[in-house]
PDB file of C-alpha atoms and ligand atoms in Angstrom:
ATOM      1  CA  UNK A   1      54.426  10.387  16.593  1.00 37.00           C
ATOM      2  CA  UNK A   2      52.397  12.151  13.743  1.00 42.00           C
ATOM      3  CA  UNK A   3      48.593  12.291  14.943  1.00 42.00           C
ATOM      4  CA  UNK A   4      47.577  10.165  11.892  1.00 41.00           C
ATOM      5  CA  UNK A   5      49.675   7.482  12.599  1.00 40.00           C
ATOM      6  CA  UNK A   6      47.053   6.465  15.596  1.00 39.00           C
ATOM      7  CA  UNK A   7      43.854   4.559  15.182  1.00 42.00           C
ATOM      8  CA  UNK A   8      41.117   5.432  12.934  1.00 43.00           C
ATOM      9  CA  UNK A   9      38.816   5.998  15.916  1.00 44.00           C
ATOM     10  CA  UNK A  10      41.002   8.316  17.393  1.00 43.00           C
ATOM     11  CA  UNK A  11      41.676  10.209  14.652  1.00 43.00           C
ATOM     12  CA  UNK A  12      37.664  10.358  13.854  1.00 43.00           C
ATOM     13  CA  UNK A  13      37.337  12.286  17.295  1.00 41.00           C
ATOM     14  CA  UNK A  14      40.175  14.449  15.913  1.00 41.00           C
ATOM     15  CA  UNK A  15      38.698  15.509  13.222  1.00 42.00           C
ATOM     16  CA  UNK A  16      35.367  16.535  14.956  1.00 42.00           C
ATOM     17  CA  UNK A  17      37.200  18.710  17.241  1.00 42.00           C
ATOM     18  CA  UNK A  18      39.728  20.171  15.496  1.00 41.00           C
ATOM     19  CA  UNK A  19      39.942  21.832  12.676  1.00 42.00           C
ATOM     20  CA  UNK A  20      41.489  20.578   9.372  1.00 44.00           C
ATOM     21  CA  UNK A  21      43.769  22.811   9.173  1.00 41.00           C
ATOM     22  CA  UNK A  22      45.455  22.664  12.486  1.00 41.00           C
ATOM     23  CA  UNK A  23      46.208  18.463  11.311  1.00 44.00           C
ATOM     24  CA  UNK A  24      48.264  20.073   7.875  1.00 44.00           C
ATOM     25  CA  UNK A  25      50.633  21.768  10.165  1.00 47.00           C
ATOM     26  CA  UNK A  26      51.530  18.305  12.419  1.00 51.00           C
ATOM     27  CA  UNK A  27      52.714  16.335   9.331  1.00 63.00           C
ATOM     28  CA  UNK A  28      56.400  15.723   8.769  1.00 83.00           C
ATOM     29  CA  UNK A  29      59.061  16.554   6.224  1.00 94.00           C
ATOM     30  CA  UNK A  30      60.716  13.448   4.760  1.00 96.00           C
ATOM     31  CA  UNK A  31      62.658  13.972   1.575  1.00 97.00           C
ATOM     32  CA  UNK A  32      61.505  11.394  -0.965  1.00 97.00           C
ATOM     33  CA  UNK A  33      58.096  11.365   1.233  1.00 98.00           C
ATOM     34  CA  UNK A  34      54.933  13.645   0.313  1.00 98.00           C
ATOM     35  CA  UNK A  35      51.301  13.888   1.939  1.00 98.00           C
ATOM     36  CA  UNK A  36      48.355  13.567   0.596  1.00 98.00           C
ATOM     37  CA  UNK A  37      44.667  14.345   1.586  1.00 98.00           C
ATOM     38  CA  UNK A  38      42.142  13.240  -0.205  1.00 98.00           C
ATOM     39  CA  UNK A  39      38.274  14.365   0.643  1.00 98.00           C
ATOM     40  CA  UNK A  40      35.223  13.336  -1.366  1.00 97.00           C
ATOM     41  CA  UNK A  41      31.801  14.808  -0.226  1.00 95.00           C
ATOM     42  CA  UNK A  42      28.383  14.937  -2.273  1.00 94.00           C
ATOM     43  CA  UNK A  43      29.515  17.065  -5.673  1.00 96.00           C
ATOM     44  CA  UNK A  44      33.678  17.236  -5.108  1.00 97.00           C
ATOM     45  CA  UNK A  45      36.876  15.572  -4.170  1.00 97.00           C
ATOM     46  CA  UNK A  46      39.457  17.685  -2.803  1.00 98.00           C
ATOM     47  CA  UNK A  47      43.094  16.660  -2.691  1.00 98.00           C
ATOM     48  CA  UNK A  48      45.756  19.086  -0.818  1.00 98.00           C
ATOM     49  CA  UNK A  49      49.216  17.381  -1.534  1.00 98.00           C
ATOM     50  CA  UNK A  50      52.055  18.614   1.027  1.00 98.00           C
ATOM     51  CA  UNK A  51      55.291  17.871   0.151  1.00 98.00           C
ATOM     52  CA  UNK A  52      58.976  18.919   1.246  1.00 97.00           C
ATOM     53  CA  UNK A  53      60.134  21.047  -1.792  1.00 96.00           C
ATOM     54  CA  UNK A  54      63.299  18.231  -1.720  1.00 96.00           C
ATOM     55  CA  UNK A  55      60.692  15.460  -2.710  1.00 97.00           C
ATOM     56  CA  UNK A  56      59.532  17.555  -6.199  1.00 97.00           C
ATOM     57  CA  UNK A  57      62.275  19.527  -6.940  1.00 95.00           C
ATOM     58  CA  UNK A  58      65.526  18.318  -5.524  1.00 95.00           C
ATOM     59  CA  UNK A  59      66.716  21.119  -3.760  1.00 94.00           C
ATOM     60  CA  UNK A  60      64.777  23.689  -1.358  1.00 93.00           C
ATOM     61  CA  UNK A  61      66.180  27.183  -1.774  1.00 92.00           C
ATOM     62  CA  UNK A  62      66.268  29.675  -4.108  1.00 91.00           C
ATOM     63  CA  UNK A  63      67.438  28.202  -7.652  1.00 92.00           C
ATOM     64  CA  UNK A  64      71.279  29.144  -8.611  1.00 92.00           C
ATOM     65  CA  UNK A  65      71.654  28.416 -12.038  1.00 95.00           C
ATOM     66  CA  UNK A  66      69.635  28.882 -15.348  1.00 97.00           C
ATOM     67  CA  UNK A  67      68.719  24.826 -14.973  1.00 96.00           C
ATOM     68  CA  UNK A  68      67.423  25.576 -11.205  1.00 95.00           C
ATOM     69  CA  UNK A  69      65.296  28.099 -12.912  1.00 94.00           C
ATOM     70  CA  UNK A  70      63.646  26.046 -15.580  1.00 96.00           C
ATOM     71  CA  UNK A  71      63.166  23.556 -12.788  1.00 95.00           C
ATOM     72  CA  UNK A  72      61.053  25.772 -10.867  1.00 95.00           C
ATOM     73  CA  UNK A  73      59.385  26.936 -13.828  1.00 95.00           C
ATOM     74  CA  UNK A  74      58.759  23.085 -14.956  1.00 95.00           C
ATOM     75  CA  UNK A  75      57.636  22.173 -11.221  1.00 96.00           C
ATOM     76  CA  UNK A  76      55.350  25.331 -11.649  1.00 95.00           C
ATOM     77  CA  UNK A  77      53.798  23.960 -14.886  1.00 95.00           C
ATOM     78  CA  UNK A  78      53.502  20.563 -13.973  1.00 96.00           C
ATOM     79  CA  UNK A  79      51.748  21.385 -10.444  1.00 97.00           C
ATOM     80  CA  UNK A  80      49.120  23.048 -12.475  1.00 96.00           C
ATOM     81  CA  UNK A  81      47.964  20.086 -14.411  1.00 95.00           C
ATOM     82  CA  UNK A  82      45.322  18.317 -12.111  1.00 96.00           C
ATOM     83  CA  UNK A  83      44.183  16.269 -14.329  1.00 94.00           C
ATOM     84  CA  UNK A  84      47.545  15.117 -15.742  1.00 95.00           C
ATOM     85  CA  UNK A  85      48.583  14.204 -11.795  1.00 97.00           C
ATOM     86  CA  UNK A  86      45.725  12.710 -10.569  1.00 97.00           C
ATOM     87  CA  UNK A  87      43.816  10.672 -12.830  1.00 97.00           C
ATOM     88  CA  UNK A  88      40.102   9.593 -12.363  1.00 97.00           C
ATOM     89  CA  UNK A  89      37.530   7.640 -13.593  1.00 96.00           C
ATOM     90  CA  UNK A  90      35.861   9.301 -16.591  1.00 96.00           C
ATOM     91  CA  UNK A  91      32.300   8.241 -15.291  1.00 96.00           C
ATOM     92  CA  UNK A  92      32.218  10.378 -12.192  1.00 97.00           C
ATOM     93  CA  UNK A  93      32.121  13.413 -14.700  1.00 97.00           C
ATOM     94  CA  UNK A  94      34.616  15.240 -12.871  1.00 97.00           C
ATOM     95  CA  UNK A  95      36.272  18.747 -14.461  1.00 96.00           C
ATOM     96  CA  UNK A  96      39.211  20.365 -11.720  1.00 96.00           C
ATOM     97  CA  UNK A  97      39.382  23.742 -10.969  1.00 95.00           C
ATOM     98  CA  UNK A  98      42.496  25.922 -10.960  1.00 94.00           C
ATOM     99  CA  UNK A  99      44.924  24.740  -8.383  1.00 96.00           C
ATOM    100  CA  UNK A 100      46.167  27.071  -5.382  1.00 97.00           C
ATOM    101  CA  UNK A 101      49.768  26.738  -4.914  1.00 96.00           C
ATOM    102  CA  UNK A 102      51.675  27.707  -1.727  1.00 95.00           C
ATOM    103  CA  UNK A 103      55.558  27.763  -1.511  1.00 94.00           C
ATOM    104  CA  UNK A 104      58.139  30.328  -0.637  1.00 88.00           C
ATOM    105  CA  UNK A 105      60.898  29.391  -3.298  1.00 86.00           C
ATOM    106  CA  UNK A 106      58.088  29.894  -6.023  1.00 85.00           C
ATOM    107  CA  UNK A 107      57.092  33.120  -4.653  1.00 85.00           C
ATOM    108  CA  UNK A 108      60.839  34.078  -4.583  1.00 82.00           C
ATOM    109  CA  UNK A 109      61.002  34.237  -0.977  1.00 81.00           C
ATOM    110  CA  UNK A 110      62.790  30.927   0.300  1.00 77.00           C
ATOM    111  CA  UNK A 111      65.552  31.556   3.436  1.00 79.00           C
ATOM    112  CA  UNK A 112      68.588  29.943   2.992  1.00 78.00           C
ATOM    113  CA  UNK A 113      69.750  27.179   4.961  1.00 82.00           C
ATOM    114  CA  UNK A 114      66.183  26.331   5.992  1.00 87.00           C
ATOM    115  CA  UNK A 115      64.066  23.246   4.627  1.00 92.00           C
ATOM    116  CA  UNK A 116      60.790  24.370   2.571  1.00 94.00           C
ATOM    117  CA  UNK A 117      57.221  22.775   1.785  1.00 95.00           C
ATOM    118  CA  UNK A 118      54.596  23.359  -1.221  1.00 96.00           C
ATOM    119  CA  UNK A 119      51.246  23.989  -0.389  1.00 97.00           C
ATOM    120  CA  UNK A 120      49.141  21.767  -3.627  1.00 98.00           C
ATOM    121  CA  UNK A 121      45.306  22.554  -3.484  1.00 98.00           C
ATOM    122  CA  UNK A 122      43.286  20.881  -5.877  1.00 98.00           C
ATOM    123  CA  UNK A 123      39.759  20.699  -6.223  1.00 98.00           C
ATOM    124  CA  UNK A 124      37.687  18.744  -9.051  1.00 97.00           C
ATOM    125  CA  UNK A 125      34.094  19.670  -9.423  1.00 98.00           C
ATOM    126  CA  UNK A 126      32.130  15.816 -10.030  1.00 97.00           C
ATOM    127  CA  UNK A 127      28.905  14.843 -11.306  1.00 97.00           C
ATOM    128  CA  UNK A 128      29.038  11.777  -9.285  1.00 96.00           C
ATOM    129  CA  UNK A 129      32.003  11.374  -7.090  1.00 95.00           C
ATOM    130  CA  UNK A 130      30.690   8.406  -5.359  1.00 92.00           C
ATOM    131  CA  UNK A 131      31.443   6.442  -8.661  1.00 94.00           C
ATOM    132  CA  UNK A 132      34.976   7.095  -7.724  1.00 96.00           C
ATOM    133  CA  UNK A 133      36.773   3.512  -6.406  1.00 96.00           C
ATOM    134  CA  UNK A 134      40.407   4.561  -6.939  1.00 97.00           C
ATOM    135  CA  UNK A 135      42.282   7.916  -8.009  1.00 98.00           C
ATOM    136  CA  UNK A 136      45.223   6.840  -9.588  1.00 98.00           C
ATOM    137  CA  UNK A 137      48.594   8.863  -8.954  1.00 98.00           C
ATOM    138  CA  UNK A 138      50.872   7.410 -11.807  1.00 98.00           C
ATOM    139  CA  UNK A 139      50.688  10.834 -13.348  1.00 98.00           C
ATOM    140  CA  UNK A 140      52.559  12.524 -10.213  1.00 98.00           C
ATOM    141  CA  UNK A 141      54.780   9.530  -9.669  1.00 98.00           C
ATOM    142  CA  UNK A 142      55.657   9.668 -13.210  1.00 97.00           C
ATOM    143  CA  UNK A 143      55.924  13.972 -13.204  1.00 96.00           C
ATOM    144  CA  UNK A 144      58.057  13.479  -9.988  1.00 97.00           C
ATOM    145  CA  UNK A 145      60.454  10.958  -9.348  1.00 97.00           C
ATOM    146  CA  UNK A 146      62.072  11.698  -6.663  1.00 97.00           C
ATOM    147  CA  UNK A 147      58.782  10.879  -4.504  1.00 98.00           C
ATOM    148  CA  UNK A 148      59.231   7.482  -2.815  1.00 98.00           C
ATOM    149  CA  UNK A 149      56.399   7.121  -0.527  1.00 98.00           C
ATOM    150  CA  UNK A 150      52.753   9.067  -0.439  1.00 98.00           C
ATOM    151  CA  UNK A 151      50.960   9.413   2.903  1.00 98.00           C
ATOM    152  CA  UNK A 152      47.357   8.983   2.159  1.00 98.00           C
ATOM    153  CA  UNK A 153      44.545  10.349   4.729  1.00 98.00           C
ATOM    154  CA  UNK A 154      40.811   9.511   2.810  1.00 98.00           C
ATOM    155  CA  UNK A 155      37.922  11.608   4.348  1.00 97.00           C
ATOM    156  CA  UNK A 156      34.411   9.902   2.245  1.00 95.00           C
ATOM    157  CA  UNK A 157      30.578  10.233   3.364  1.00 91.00           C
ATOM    158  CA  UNK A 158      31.282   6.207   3.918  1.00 90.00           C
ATOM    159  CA  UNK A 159      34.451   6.628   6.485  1.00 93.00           C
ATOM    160  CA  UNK A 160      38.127   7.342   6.681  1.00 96.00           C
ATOM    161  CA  UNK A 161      41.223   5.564   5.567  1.00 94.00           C
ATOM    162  CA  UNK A 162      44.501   5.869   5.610  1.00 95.00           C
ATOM    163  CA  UNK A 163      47.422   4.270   3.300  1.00 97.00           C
ATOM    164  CA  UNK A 164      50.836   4.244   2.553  1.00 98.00           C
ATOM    165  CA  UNK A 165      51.583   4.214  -1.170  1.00 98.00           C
ATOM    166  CA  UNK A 166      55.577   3.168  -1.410  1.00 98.00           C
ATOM    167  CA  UNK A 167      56.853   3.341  -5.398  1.00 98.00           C
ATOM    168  CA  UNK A 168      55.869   1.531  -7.885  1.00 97.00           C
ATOM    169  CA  UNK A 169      52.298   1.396  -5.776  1.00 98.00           C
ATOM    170  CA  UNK A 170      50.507   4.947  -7.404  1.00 98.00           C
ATOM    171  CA  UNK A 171      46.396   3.454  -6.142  1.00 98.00           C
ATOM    172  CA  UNK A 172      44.765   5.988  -3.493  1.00 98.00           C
ATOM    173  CA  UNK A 173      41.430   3.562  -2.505  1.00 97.00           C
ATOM    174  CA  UNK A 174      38.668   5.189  -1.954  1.00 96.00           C
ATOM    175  CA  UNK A 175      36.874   2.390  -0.066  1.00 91.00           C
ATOM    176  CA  UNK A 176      37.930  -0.220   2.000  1.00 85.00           C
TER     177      UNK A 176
HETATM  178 ZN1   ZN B 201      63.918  19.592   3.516  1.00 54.85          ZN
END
């Protein structure tokens, strides 16, 4: 069982103790499924997607063909528009920063016969995040359809939540 999946209380006691880090490296890879962690704090929100490279691109190794290529390429573009993939309310005032993207096949270095992951760091810089009810995910549903489910984990000044978002649904809450 996958640490998140237990009680909020537990996890609360988790997260004191361990570092944030060490939780990215228990999550799962489930074609069709991606993860999502979504922290909001006084000036910020911070959203590190994690997703098997099956669930965005198709396929998980280095590309074959000239359309494999332009996929990566596209996948490389599209990753790079925050604000296209996660949308949020104009009044918080928010402006993202330059993603940091981690993957193997994009850095040319994916091993055969072996499943991959992307790395997705995003961070947008907000006048006043705690405006923020919702961030709405149509944008990477709609940029990637081959994503079926989004595992959500919430980290707020007001508490933690966690959600399962299962296509069409595209909400994140913010509150409860
Ligand atoms: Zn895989």
């Amino acid at each position: 069982m996958r640490r998140w999946q237990l009680g909020p209380g537990w996890l609360g006691a988790v997260l004191l103790m361990a570092p944030l880090a060490g939780q990215a490296q228990q999550s799962a890879h489930v074609h069709g499924a991606v993860r999502l962690d979504v922290a909001v704090d006084a000036a910020s929100v911070s959203l590190q997607l994690e997703a098997p490279l099956d669930s965005l691109l198709g396929f998980e190794r280095a590309p074959r063909s000239d359309a494999e290529r332009r996929a990566v390429e596209a996948l490389r573009v599209q990753l790079a528009q925050a604000a296209a993939l996660f949308a949020v309310d104009a009044g918080a005032g928010c402006v993202a920063q330059a993603p940091v993207i981690k993957s193997a096949l994009l850095d040319g270095a994916a091993k055969a016969g072996e499943h991959a992951d992307l790395e997705a760091s995003y961070l947008l810089r907000c006048r006043q995040p705690g405006v923020l009810k919702v961030i709405d995910l149509n944008g990477l549903m709609t940029a990637f359809s081959r994503i079926q489910r989004v595992e959500v984990q919430v980290a707020t000044p007001g508490g933690q939540l966690k959600q399962t978002l299962k296509r069409p649904q595209a909400m994140v809450r913010l509150t409860r």
